[in-house]
CSV table of C-alpha atoms in Angstrom, one decimal:
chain,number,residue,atom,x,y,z
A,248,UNK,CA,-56.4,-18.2,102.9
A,249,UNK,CA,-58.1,-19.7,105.5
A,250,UNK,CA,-58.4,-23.6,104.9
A,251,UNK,CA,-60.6,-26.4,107.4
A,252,UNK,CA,-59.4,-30.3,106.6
A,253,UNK,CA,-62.5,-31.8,106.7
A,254,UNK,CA,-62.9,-35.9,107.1
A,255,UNK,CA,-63.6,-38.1,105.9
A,256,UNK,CA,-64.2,-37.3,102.4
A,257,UNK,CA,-66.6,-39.7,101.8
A,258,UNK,CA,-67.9,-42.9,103.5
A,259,UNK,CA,-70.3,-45.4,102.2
A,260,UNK,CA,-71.8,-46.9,105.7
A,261,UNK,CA,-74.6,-50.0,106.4
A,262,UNK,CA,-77.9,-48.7,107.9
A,263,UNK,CA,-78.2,-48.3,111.4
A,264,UNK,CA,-74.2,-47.8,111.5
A,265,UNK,CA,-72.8,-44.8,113.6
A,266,UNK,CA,-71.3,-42.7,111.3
A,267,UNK,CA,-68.3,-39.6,112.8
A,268,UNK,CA,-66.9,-37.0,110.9
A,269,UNK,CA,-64.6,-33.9,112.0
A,270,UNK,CA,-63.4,-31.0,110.5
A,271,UNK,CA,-60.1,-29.3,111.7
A,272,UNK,CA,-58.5,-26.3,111.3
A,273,UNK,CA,-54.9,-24.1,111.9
A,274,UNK,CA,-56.5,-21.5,113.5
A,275,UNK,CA,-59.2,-20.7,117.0
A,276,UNK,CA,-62.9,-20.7,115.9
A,277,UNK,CA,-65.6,-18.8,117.8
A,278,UNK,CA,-68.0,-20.5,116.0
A,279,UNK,CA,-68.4,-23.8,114.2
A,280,UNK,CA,-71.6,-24.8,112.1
A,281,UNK,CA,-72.4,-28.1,110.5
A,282,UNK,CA,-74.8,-28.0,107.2
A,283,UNK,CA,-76.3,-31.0,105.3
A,284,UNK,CA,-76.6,-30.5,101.4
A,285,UNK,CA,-79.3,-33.3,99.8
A,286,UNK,CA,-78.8,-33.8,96.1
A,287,UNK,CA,-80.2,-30.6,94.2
A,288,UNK,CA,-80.8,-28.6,97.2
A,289,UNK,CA,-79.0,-25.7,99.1
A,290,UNK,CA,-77.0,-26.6,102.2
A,291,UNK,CA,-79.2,-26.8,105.3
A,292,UNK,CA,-78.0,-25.8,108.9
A,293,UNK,CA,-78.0,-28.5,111.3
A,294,UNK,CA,-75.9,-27.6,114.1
A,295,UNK,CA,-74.3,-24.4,115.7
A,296,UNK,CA,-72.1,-24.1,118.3
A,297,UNK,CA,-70.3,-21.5,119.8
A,298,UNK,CA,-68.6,-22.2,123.2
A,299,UNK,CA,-65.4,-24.4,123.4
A,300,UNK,CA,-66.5,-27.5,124.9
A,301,UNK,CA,-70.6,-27.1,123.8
A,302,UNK,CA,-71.7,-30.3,123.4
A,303,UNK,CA,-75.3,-30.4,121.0
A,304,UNK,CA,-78.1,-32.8,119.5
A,305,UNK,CA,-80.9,-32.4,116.7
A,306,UNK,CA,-82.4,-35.7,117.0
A,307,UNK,CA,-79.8,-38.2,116.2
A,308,UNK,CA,-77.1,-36.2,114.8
A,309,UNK,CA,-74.7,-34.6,117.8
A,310,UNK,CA,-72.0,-32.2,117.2
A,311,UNK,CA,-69.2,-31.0,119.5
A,312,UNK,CA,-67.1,-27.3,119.4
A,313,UNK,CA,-63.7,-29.1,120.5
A,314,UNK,CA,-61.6,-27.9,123.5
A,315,UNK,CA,-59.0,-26.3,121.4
A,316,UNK,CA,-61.2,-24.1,119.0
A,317,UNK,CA,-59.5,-25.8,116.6
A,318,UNK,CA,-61.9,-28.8,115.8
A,319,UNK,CA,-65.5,-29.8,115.6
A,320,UNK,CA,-67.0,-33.3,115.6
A,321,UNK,CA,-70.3,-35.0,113.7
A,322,UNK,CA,-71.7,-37.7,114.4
A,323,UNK,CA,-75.1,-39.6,113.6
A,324,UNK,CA,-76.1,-42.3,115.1
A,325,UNK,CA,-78.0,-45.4,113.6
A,326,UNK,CA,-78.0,-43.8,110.2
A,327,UNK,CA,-81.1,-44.3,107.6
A,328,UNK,CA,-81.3,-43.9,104.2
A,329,UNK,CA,-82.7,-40.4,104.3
A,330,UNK,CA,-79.1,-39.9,105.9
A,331,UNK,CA,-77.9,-39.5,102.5
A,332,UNK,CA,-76.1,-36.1,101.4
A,333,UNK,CA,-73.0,-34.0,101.7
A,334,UNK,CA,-72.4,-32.7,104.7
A,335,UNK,CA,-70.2,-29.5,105.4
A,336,UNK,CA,-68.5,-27.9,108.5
A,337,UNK,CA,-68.0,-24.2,108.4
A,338,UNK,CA,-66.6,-21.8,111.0
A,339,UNK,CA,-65.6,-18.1,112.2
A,340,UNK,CA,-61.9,-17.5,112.6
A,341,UNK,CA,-61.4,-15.3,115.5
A,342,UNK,CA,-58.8,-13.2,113.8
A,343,UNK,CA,-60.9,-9.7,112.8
A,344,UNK,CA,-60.4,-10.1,109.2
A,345,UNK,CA,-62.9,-12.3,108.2
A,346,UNK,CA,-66.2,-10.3,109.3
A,347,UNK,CA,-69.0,-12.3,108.1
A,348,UNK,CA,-67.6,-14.9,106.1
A,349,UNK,CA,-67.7,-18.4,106.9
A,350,UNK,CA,-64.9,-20.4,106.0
A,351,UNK,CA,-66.2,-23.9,104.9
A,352,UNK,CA,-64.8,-27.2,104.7
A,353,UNK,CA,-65.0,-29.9,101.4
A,354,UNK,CA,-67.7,-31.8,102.5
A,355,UNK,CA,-68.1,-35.3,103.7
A,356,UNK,CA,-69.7,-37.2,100.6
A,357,UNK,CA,-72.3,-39.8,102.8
A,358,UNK,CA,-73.8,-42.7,101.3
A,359,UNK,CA,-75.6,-45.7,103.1
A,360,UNK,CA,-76.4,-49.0,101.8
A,361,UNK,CA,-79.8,-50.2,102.9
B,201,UNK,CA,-93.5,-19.4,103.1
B,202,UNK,CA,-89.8,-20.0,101.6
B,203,UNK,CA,-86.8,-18.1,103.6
B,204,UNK,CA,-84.5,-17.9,100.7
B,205,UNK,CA,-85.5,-18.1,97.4
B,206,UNK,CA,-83.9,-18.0,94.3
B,207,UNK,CA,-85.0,-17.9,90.5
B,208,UNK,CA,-84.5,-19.0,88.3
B,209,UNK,CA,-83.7,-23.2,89.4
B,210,UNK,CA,-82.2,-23.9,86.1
B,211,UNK,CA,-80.2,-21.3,83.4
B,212,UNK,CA,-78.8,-22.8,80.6
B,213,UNK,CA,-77.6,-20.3,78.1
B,214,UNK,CA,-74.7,-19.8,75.5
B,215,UNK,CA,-71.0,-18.0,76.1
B,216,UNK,CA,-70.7,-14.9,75.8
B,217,UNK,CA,-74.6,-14.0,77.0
B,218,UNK,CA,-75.5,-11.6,80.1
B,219,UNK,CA,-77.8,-13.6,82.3
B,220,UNK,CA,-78.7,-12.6,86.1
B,221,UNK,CA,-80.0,-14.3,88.9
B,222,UNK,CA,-82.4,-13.3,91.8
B,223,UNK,CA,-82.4,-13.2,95.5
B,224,UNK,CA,-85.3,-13.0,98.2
B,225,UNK,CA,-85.2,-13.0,102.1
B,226,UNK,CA,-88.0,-12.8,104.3
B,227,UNK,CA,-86.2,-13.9,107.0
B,228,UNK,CA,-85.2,-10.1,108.2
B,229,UNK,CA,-81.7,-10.3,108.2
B,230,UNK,CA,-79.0,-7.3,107.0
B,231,UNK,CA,-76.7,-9.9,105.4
B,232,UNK,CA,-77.2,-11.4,102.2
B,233,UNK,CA,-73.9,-13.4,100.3
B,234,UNK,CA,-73.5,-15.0,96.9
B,235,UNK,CA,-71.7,-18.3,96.6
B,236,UNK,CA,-70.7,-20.3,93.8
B,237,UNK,CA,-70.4,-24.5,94.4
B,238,UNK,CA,-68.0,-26.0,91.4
B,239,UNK,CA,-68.5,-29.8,90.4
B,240,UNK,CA,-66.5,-30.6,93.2
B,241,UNK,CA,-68.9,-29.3,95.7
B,242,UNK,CA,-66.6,-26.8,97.2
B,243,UNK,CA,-68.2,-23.3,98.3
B,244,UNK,CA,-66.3,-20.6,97.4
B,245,UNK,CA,-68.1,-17.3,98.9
B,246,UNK,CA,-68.3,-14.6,95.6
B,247,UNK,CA,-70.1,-11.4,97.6
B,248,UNK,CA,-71.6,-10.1,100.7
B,249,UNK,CA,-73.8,-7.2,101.3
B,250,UNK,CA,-75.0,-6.0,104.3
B,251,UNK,CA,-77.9,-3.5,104.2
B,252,UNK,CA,-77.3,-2.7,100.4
B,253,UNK,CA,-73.7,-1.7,100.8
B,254,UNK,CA,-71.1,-4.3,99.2
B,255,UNK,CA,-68.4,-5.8,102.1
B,256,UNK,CA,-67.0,-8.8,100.7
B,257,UNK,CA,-66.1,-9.0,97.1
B,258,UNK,CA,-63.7,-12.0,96.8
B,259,UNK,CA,-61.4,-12.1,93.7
B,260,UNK,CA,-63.9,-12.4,91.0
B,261,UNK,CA,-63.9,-11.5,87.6
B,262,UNK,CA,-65.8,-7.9,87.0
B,263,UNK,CA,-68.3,-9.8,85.0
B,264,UNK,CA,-69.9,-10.6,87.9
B,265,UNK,CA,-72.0,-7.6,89.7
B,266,UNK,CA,-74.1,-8.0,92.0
B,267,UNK,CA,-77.0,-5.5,93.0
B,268,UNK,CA,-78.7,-5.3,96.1
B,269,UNK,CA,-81.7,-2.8,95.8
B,270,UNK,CA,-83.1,-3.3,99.1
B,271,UNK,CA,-82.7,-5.6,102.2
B,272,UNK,CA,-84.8,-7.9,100.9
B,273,UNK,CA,-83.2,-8.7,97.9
B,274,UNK,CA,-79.0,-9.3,96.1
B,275,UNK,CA,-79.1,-10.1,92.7
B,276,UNK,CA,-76.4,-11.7,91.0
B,277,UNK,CA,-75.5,-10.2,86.8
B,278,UNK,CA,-73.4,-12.0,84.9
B,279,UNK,CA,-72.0,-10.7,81.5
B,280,UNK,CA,-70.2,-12.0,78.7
B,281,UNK,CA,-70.9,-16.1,80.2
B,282,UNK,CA,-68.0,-18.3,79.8
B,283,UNK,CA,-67.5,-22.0,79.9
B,284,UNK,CA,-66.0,-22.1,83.4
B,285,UNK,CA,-68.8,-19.9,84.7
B,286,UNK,CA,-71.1,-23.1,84.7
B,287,UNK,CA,-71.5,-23.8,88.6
B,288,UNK,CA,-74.6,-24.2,90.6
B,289,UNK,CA,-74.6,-20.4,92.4
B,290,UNK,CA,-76.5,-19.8,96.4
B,291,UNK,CA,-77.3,-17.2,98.1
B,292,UNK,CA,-77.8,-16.9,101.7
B,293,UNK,CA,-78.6,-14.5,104.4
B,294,UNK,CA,-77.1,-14.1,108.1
B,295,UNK,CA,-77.6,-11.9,110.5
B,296,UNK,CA,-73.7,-11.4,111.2
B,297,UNK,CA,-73.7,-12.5,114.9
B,298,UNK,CA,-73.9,-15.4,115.4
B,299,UNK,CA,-72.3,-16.2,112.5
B,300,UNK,CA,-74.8,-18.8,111.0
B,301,UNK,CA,-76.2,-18.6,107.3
B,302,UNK,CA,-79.1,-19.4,105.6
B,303,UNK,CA,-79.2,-20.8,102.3
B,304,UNK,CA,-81.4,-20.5,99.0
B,305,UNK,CA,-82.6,-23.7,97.0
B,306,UNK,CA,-79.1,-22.9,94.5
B,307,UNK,CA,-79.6,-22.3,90.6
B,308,UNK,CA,-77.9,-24.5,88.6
B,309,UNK,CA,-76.6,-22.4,85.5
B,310,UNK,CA,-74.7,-24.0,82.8
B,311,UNK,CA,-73.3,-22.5,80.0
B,312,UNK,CA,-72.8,-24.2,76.7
């Protein structure tokens, strides 16, 4: 089935860092969504995009729908310990046969040292 | 007012037990999916109604049924609990297009 690489799979960064992550795929997206999962919590959207290109911001954390429709970016500037958490790209696969379902990526385990 | 909610937080139970799960939405929307997140973290989607009517059923064992007796609501039934079934388990809603989801708190079910 449908697979996204998502990377890296964990980083341990120094407060106030930049931190980037990306998540890639074999196949177009038409839409590409980034979550954040603190620790006993259900994933939280963050960010949606869904034009090649789209370039968007909640606060400090920026995302980007890449050119190809293969690829999306994260990234959060001058992290904070509250940055904490697994974060998760998910997408919509063009081809028809998905419908509703996301297809999600690994997760990006993020830890900061304060 | 919580969008998704899920109860209970916390299952712990014994093999071979039936045990469900509930859903609630008050966020409107026709879609409402079950996922289950191993120890790895991985979400692996289980089931999706929209408007009561069943549309994705990924290959799952039959133990799991879910229900959804209105909108509102997808519960998730689980018979005859096994070892491997222990797994934190989320719903979430979406309105189909755009393709975001919304996701419940999780409930944490381990089976001993």
């Amino acid at each position: 089935g449908q697979q996204l690489n998502q990377s890296p799979q964990s980083m341990f960064i120094q407060e106030g860092e930049d931190v980037s992550m990306n998540c890639t795929s074999s196949s177009i997206f038409n839409t590409w969504l980034w979550y954040k999962q603190d620790p006993g919590e259900g994933p939280v959207l963050l960010i949606a995009l869904y034009k090649a290109g789209e370039l968007t911001s909640n606060g400090r954390l920026t995302a980007q729908f890449g050119i190809t429709r293969k690829d999306s970016f994260l990234n959060i500037s001058a992290s904070i310990p509250s940055d904490v958490g697994i974060y998760f790209c998910a997408g919509h696969p063009i081809a028809g046969e998905y419908g509703n379902k996301l297809v999600f990526g690994a997760g990006t385990i993020l830890r900061v040292k304060s | 007012d919580t969008a998704v909610s899920q109860t209970p937080k916390y299952l712990v139970t014994q093999m071979g037990n039936d045990k469900s799960i509930k859903c609630e939405q008050n966020l409107g929307h026709d879609t409402m999916y079950w996922y289950k997140q191993d120890s790895k973290k991985f979400l692996k989607i289980m089931f999706s109604y929209n408007n009561k009517e069943l549309i994705i059923n990924e290959t799952v064992p039959n133990r799991f049924s879910p229900k959804s007796p209105d909108k509102a609501h997808l519960n998730l039934h689980i018979n005859s609990l096994e070892l491997g079934d222990s797994a934190v388990y989320f719903c979430a809603t979406g309105s189909g297009s755009p393709y975001e989801q919304y996701f419940g708190p999780g409930t944490r079910l381990t089976v001993t």
